[in-house]
Short mmCIF file of C-alpha atoms in Angstrom, two decimals:
data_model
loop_
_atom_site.label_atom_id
_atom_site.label_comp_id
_atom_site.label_asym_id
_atom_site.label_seq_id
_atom_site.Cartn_x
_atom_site.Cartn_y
_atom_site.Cartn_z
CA UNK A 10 -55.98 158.96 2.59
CA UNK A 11 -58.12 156.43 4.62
CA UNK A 12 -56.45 157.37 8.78
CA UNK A 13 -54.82 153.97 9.05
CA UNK A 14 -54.37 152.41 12.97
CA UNK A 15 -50.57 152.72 14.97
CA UNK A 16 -50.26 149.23 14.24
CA UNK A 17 -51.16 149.42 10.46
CA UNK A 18 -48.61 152.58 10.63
CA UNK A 19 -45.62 151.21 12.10
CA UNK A 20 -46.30 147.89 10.38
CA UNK A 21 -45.73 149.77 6.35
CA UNK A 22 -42.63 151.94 7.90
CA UNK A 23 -41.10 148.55 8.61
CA UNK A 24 -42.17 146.98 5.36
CA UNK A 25 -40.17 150.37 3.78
CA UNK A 26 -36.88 149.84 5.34
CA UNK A 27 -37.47 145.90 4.24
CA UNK A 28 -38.39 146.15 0.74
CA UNK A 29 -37.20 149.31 -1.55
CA UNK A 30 -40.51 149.66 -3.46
CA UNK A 31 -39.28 152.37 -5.93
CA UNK A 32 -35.98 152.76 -7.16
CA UNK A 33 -33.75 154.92 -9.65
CA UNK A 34 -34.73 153.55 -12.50
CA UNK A 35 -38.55 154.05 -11.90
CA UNK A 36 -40.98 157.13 -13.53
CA UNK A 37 -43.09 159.03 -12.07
CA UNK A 38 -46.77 158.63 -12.59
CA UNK A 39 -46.66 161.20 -15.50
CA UNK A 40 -46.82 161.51 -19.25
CA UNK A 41 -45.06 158.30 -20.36
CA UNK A 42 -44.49 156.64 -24.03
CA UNK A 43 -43.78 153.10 -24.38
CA UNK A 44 -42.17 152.89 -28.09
CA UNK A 45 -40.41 150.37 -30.25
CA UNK A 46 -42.84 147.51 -28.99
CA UNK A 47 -45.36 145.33 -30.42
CA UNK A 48 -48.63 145.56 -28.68
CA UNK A 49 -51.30 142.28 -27.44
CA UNK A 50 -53.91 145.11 -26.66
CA UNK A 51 -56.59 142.23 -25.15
CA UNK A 52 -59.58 144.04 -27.39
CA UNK A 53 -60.30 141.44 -29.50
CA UNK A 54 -57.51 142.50 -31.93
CA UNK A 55 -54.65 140.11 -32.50
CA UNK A 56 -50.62 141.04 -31.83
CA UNK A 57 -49.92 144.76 -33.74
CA UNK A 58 -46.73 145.92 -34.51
CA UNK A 59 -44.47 149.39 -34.72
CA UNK A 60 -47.09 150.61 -32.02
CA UNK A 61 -46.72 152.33 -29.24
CA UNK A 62 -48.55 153.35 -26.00
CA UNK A 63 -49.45 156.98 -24.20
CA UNK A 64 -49.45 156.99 -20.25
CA UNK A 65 -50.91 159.82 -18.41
CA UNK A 66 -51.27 159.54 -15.22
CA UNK A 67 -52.38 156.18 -13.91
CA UNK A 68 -54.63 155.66 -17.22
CA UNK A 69 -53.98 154.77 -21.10
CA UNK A 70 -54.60 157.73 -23.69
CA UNK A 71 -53.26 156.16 -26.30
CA UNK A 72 -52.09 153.25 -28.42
CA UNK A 73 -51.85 152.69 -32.13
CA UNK A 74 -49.15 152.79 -34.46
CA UNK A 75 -46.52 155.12 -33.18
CA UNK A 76 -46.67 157.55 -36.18
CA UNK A 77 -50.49 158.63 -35.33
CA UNK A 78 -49.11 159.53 -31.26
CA UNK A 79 -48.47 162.64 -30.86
CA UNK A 80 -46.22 163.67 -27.59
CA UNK A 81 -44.64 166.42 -26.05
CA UNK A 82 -40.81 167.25 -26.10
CA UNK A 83 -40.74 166.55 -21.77
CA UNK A 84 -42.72 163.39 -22.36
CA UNK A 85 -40.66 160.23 -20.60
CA UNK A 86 -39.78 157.59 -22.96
CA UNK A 87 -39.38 153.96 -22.54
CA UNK A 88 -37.64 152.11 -25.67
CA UNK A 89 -39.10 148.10 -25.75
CA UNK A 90 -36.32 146.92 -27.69
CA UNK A 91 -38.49 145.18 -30.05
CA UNK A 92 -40.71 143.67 -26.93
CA UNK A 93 -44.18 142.95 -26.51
CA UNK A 94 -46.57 144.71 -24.60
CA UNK A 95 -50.19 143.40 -23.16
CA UNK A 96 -51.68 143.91 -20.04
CA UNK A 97 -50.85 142.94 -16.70
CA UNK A 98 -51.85 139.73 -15.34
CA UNK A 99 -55.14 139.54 -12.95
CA UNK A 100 -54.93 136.40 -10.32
CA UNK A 101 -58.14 136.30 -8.93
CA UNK A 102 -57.90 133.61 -6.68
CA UNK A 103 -54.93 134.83 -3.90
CA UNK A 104 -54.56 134.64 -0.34
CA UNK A 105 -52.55 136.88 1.24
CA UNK A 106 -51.98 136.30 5.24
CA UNK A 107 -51.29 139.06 7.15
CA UNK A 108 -50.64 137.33 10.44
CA UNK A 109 -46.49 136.87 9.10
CA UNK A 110 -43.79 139.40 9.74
CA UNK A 111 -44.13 142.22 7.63
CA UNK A 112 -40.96 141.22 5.82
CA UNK A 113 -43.08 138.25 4.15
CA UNK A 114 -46.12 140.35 3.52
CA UNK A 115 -43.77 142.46 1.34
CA UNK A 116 -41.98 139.64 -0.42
CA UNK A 117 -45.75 138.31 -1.76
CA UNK A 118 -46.14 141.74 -3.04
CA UNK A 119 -42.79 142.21 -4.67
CA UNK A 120 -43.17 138.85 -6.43
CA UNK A 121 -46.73 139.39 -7.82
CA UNK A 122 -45.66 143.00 -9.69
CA UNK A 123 -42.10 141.50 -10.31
CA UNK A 124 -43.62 138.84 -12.37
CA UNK A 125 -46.31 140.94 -13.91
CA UNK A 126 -49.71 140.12 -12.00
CA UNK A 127 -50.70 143.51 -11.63
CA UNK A 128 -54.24 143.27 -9.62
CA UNK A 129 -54.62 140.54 -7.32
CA UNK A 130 -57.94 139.39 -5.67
CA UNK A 131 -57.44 138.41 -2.32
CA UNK A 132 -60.03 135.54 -1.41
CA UNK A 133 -60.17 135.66 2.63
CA UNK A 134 -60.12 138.63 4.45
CA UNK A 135 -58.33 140.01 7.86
CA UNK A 136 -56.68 142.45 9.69
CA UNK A 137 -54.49 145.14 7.66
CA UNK A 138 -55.83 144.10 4.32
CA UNK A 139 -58.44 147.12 3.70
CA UNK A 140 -55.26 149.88 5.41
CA UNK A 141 -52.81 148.05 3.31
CA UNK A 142 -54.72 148.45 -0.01
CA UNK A 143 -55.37 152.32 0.41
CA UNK A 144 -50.92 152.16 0.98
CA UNK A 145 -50.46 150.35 -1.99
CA UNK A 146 -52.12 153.11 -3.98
CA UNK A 147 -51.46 156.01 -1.86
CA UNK A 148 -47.36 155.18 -1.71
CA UNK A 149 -47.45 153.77 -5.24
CA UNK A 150 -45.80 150.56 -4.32
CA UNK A 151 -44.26 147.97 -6.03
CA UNK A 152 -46.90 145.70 -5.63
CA UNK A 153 -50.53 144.78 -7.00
CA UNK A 154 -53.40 146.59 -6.89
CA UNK A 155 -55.18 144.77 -4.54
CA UNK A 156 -59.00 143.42 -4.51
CA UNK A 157 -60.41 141.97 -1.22
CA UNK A 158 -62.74 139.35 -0.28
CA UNK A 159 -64.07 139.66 3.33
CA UNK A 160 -63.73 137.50 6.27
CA UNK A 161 -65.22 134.10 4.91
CA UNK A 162 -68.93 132.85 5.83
CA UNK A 163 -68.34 129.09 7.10
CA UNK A 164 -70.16 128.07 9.68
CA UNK A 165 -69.61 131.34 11.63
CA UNK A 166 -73.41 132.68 12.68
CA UNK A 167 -76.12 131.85 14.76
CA UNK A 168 -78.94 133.34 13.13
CA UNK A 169 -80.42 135.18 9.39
CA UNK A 170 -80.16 138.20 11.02
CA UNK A 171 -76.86 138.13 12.48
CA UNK A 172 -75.70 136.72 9.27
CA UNK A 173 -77.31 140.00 7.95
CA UNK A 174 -75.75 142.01 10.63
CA UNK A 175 -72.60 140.16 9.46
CA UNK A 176 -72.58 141.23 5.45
CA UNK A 177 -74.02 144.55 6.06
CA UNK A 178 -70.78 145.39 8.10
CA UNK A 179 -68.25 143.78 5.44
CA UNK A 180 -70.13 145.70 3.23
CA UNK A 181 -69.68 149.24 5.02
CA UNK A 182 -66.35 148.58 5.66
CA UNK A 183 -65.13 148.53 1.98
CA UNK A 184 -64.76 144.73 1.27
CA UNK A 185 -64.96 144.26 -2.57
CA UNK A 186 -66.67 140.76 -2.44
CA UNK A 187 -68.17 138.31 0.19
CA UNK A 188 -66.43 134.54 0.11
CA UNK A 189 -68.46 131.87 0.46
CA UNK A 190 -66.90 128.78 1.83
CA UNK A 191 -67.84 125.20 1.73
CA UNK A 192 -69.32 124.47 5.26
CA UNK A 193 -72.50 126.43 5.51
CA UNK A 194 -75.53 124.27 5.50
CA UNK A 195 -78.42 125.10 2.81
CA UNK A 196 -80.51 127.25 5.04
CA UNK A 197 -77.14 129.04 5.84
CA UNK A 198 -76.20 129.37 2.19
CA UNK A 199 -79.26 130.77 1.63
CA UNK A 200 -79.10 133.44 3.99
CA UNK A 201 -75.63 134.46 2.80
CA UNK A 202 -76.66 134.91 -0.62
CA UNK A 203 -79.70 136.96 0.28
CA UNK A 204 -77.94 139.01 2.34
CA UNK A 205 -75.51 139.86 -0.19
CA UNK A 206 -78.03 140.45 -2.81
CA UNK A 207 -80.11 142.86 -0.36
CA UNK A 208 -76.50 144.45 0.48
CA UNK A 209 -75.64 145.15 -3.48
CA UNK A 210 -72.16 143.13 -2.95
CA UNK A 211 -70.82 139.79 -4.71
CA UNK A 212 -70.97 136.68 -3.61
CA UNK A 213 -68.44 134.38 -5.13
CA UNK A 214 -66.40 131.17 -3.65
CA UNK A 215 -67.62 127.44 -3.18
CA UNK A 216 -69.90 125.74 -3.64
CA UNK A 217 -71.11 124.37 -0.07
CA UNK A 218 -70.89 121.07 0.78
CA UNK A 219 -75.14 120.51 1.44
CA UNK A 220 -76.18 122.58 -1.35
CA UNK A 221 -76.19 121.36 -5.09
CA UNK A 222 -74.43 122.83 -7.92
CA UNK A 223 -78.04 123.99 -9.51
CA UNK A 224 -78.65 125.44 -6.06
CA UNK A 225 -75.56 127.15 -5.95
CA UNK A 226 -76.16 128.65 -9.73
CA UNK A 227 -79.40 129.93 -9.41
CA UNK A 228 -78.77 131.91 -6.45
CA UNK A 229 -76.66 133.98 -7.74
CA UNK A 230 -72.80 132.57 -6.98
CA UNK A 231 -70.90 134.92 -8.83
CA UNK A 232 -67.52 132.98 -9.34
CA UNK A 233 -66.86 129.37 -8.37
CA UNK A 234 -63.80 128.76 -7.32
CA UNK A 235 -61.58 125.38 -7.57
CA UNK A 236 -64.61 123.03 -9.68
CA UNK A 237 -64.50 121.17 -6.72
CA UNK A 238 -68.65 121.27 -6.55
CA UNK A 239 -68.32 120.58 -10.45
CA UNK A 240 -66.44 117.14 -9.56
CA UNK A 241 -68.88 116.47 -6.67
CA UNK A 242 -72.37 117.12 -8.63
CA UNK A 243 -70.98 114.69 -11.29
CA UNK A 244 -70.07 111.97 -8.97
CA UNK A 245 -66.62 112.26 -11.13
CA UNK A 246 -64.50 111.10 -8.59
CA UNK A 247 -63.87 107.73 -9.24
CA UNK A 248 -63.19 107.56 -12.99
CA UNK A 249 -63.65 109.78 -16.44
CA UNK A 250 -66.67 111.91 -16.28
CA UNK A 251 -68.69 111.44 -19.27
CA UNK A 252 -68.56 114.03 -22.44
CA UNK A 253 -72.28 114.55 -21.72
CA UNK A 254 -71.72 115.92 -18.02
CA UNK A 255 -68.59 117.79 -18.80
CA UNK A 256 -71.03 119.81 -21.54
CA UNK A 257 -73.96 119.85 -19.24
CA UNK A 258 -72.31 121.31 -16.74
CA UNK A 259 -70.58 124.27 -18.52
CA UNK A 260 -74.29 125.10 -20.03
CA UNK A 261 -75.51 125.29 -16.86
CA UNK A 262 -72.92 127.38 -15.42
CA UNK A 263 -73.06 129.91 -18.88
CA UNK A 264 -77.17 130.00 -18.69
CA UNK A 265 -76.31 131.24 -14.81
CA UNK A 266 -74.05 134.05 -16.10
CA UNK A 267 -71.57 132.68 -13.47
CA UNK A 268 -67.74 132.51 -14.00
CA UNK A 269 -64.99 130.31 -12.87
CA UNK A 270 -61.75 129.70 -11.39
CA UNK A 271 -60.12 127.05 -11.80
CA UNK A 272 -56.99 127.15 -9.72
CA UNK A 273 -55.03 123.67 -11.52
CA UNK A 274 -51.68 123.91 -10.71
CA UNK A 275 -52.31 124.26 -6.81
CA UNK A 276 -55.15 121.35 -7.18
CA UNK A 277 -52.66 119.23 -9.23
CA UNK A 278 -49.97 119.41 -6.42
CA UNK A 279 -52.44 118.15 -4.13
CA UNK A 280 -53.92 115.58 -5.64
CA UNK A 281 -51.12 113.74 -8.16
CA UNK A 282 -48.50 111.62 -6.63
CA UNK A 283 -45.73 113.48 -6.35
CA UNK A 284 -42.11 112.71 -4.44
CA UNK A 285 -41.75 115.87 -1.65
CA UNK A 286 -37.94 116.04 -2.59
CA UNK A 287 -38.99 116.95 -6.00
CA UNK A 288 -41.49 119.59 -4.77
CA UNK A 289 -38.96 120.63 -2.47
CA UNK A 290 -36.32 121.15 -5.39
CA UNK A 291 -38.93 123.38 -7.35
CA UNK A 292 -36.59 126.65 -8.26
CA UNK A 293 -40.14 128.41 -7.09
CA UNK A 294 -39.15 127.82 -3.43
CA UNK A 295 -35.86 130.40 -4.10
CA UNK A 296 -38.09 133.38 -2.44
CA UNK A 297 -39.27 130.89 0.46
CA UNK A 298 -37.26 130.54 3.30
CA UNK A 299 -35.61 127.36 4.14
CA UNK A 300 -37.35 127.30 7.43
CA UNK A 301 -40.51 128.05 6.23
CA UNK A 302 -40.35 125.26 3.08
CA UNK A 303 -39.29 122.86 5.82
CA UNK A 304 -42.39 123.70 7.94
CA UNK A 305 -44.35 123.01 4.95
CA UNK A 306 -42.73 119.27 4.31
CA UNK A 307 -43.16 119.26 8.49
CA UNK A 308 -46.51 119.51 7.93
CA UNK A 309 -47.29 117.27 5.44
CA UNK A 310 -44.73 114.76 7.16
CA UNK A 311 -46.84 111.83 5.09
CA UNK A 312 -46.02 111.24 1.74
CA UNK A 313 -47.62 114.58 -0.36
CA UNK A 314 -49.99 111.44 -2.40
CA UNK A 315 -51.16 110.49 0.87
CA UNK A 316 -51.87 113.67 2.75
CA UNK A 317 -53.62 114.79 -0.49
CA UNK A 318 -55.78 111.88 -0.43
CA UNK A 319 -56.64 112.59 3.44
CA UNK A 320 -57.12 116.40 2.12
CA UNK A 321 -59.32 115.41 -0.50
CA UNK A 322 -61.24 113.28 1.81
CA UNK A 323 -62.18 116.26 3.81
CA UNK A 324 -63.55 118.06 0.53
CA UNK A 325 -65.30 115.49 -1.62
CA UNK A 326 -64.75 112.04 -0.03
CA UNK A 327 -62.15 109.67 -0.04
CA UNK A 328 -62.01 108.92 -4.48
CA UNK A 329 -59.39 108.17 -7.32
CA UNK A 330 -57.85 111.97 -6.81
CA UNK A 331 -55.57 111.21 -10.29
CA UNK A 332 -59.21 110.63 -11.86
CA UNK A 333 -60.46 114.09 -10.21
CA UNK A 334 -57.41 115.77 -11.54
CA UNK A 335 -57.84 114.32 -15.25
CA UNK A 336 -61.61 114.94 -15.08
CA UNK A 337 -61.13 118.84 -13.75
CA UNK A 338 -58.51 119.29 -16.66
CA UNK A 339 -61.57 118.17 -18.83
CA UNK A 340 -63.93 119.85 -17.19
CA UNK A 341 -61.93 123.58 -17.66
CA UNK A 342 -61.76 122.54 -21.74
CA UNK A 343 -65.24 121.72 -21.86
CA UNK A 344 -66.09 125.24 -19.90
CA UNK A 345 -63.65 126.86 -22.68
CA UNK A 346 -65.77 125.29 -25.64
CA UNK A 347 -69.00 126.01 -23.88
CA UNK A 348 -67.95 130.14 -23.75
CA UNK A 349 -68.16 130.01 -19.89
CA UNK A 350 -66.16 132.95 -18.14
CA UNK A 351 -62.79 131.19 -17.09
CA UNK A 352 -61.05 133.84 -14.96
CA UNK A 353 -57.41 132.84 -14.01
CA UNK A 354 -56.51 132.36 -10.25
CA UNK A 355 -53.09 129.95 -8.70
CA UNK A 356 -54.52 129.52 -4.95
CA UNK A 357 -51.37 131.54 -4.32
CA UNK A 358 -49.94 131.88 -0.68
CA UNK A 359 -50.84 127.81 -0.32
CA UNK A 360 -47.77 125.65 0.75
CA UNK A 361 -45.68 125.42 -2.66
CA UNK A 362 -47.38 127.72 -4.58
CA UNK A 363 -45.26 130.90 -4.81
CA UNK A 364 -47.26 134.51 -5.19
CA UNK A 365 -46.13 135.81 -8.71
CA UNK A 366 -44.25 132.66 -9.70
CA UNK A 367 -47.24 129.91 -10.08
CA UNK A 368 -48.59 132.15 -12.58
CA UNK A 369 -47.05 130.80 -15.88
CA UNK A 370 -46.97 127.55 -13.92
CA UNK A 371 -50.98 127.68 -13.84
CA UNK A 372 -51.06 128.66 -17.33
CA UNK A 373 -49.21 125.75 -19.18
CA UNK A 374 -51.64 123.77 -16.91
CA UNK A 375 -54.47 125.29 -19.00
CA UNK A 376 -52.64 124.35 -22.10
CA UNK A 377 -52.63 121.09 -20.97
CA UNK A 378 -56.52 120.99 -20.52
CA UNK A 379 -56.85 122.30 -24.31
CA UNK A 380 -57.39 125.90 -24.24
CA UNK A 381 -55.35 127.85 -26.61
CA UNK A 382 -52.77 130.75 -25.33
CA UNK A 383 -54.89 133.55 -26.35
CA UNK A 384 -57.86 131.99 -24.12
CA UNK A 385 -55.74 131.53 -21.06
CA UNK A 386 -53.98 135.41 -21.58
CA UNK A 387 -57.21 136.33 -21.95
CA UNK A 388 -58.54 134.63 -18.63
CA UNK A 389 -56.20 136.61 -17.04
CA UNK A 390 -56.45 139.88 -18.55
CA UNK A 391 -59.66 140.95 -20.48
CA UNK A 392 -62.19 138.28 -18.68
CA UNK A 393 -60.75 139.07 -14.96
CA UNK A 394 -60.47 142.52 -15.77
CA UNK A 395 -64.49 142.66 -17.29
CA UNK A 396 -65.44 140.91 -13.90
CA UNK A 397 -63.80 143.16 -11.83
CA UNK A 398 -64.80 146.37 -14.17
CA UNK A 399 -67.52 146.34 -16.20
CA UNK A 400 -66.67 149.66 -17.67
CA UNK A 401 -63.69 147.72 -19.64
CA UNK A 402 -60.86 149.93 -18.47
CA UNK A 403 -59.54 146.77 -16.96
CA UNK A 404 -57.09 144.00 -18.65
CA UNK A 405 -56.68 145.89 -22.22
CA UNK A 406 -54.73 148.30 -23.68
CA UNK A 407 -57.20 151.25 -24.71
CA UNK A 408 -57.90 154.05 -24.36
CA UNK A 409 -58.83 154.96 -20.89
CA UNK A 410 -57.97 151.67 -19.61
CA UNK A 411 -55.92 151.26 -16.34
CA UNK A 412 -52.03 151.58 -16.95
CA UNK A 413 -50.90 148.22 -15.77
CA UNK A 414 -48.52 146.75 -18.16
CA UNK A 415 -45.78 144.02 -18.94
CA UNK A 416 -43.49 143.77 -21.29
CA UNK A 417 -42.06 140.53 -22.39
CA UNK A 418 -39.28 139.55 -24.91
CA UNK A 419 -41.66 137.41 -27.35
CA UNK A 420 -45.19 137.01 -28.25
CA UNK A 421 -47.09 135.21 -25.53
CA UNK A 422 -49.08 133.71 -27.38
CA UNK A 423 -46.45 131.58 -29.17
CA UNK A 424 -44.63 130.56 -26.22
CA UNK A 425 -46.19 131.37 -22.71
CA UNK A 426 -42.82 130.65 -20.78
CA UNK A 427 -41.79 134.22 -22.03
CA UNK A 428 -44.16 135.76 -19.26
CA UNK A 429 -41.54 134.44 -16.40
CA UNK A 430 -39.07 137.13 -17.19
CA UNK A 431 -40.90 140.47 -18.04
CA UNK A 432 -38.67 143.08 -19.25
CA UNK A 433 -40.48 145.65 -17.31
CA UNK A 434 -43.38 146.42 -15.44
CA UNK A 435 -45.59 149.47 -15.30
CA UNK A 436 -48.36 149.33 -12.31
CA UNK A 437 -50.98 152.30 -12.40
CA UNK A 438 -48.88 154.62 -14.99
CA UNK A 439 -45.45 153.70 -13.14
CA UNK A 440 -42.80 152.13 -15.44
CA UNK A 441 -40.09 149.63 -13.43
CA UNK A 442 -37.48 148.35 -16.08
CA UNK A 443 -35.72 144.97 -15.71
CA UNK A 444 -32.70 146.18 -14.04
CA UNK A 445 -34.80 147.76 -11.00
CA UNK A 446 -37.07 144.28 -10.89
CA UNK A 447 -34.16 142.27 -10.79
CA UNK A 448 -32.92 144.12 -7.95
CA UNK A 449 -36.28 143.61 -6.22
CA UNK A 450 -35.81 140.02 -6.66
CA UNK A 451 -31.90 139.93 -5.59
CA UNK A 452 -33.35 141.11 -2.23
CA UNK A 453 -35.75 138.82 -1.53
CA UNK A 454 -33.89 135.81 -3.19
CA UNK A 455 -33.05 133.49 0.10
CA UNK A 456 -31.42 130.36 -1.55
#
């Protein structure tokens, strides 16, 4: 294991006596056998039943129908009750901010594995974040495996080659990706994506303010996160964009090879008009802290319709945001029909939008937009996991694949709601039933 700083050190034996990360009713990462379940394997293949899944280890060796699995006599058994199994969830747009007490850190990560998102892609790095991954696979925590964006590239260096000098370092250091954000200037831009390329490491975030979505595409932009360039290179900001952009744009974007994330239900707080006490009364806000959901309303002491207009301004100019809202809504359908790479992502750790919780809250916001329940399951299993590993052990249930599984009551995709209360839980070949998540949750609940 990675030698991890005093600081780091002291700050995960605190987080242990906070947060019990593996209880009783948890198995080892050995030879485990997940029977009696229905399986959404993500593979192309549509919901099988009387199957069953072999765990070794932290990795899949085999699912199919539970009369061609062959196990041992010692082999641990977990009975689904009739469930369904798919993989866990990937959010790839997080942020997860280590300057909080550690007691908060650890509530974000209890959250994310309680409610099934079993990888997370953390989209601003700092301090703790590279110690605390290696901790969440050394310990085997109750909490997502974790991928990290580096310190984001704003406006933050004086020259090419410090910018070089800049990447080169993340790079070394172990960050997955670098995030671009949405202030460097073209030149700028430029230099970030060239230093990435010459590094071998993503690039993926915004699209800058002074560069042009075409700009942005050619050079490489790996994901694009929010559509808010989309919106901007349209001019869609003060009314419906026109069928013939909407298509234009997602052939664009596929002849690129870049993917997106859309992040709706965070954007859609922000920009509809919405009454705070109702936001405030959001059963979400259960794992926040009074004090903290307070600050947030503090904060945004206007009314949320007019802070989000100010917010907006600051983005893409003072428009019609319920016009932007409708128009990104269209613009995620028309990237759906166009077979561009939508990768799922909630913007989680934003004011009101609650690590774990906002995911099913993001997906029936891509229903709304069109896309069917198999593409959205699939945006955040098989897509995210292709992105992240193009081997394809990532977001399925095969073979060889990654053990990271939830089990749910009903067939997702019949009725998405039935991914808010997973049965269990297994996160790199380690099963947690419901009664040990619930328990989880009954310690972090605050209201």
């Amino acid at each position: 294991m990675q030698k991890m700083p005093n600081i780091m050190r002291w700050t995960l034996a605190l987080w242990l006596s906070v947060i019990p990360l593996v209880g009783p009713a948890s198995h080892a990462a050995a030879d485990t056998l997940i029977e009696n379940v229905s399986v959404l394997p993500m593979t192309g293949f549509g919901l099988q039943t009387n199957w069953a899944v072999l765990v070794e280890g932290d990795r899949i060796i085999a699912a199919g129908p539970r009369s061609e699995i062959a196990v041992s006599a010692d082999v641990e058994r977990v009975d689904g009750d009739g469930g369904v199994l798919l993989p866990g969830l990937i959010d790839m747009h997080i942020h997860l901010h280590m300057d909080r007490p550690p007691a908060e850190i650890a509530r974000d990560l209890t959250l994310y594995a309680a409610f099934g998102v079993t990888t997370v892609r953390s989209m601003w790095g700092s301090d703790g974040q590279l110690e605390l991954r290696v901790a969440v696979v050394h310990e085997n925590q109750f909490a997502p495996s974790l991928v990290l964006a580096g310190p984001g590239f704003g406006k933050t260096f004086k020259s090419p080659d410090e910018l070089s000098a800049m990447v080169a370092q993340q790079a070394k250091a172990g960050w997955d990706l670098i995030k671009v954000h949405w202030k460097p200037t073209a030149g700028q831009f430029d230099a970030i994506m060239a230093a990435a390329k010459s590094e071998g490491i993503e690039a993926s975030g915004h699209v800058p303010y002074a560069v042009s979505l075409d700009h942005a595409l050619t050079s490489g932009l790996r994901t694009i996160e929010h559509m808010d360039g989309y919106i901007r290179d349209m001019g869609a900001e003060g009314g419906p964009a026109s069928d013939a952009a909407l298509q234009d744009a997602a052939a664009r974007t596929k002849a690129a090879g870049a993917a997106v994330v859309p992040t709706l239900f965070a954007w859609r707080l922000y920009l509809r008009e919405a009454d705070m006490d109702e936001v405030m009364a959001m059963p979400d806000l259960a794992y926040v802290a009074p004090a903290v959901a307070e600050g947030w309303k503090g904060r945004y002491s206007e009314s949320l319709m007019t802070w989000a207009k100010n917010w907006a301004f600051a983005l893409i100019g003072e428009r019609d945001v319920s016009a932007i809202a409708a128009n990104r809504q269209r613009l995620l359908r028309a990237f759906a029909d166009g077979d561009v790479a939508v990768l799922f992502g909630t913007d989680a750790g934003q004011p009101y939008v609650i690590p774990g919780v906002a995911a099913v809250r993001e997906m029936l916001e891509m229903q709304d937009a069109g896309l069917t329940n198999r593409q959205i399951i699939a945006s955040a299993t098989a897509a995210a996991g292709r992105h992240l590993d193009p081997s394809g052990n990532l977001g399925v249930i095969a073979p060889g694949a990654r053990a990271d599984l939830i089990l749910v009551a009903k067939n997702p995709l019949d009725e998405l709601q039935t991914l808010s209360a997973p049965l269990g839980v297994m996160l790199r070949g380690q099963w947690h039933d419901s009664t040990e998540i619930a328990r989880l949750l009954s310690a972090i609940t605050v209201r």
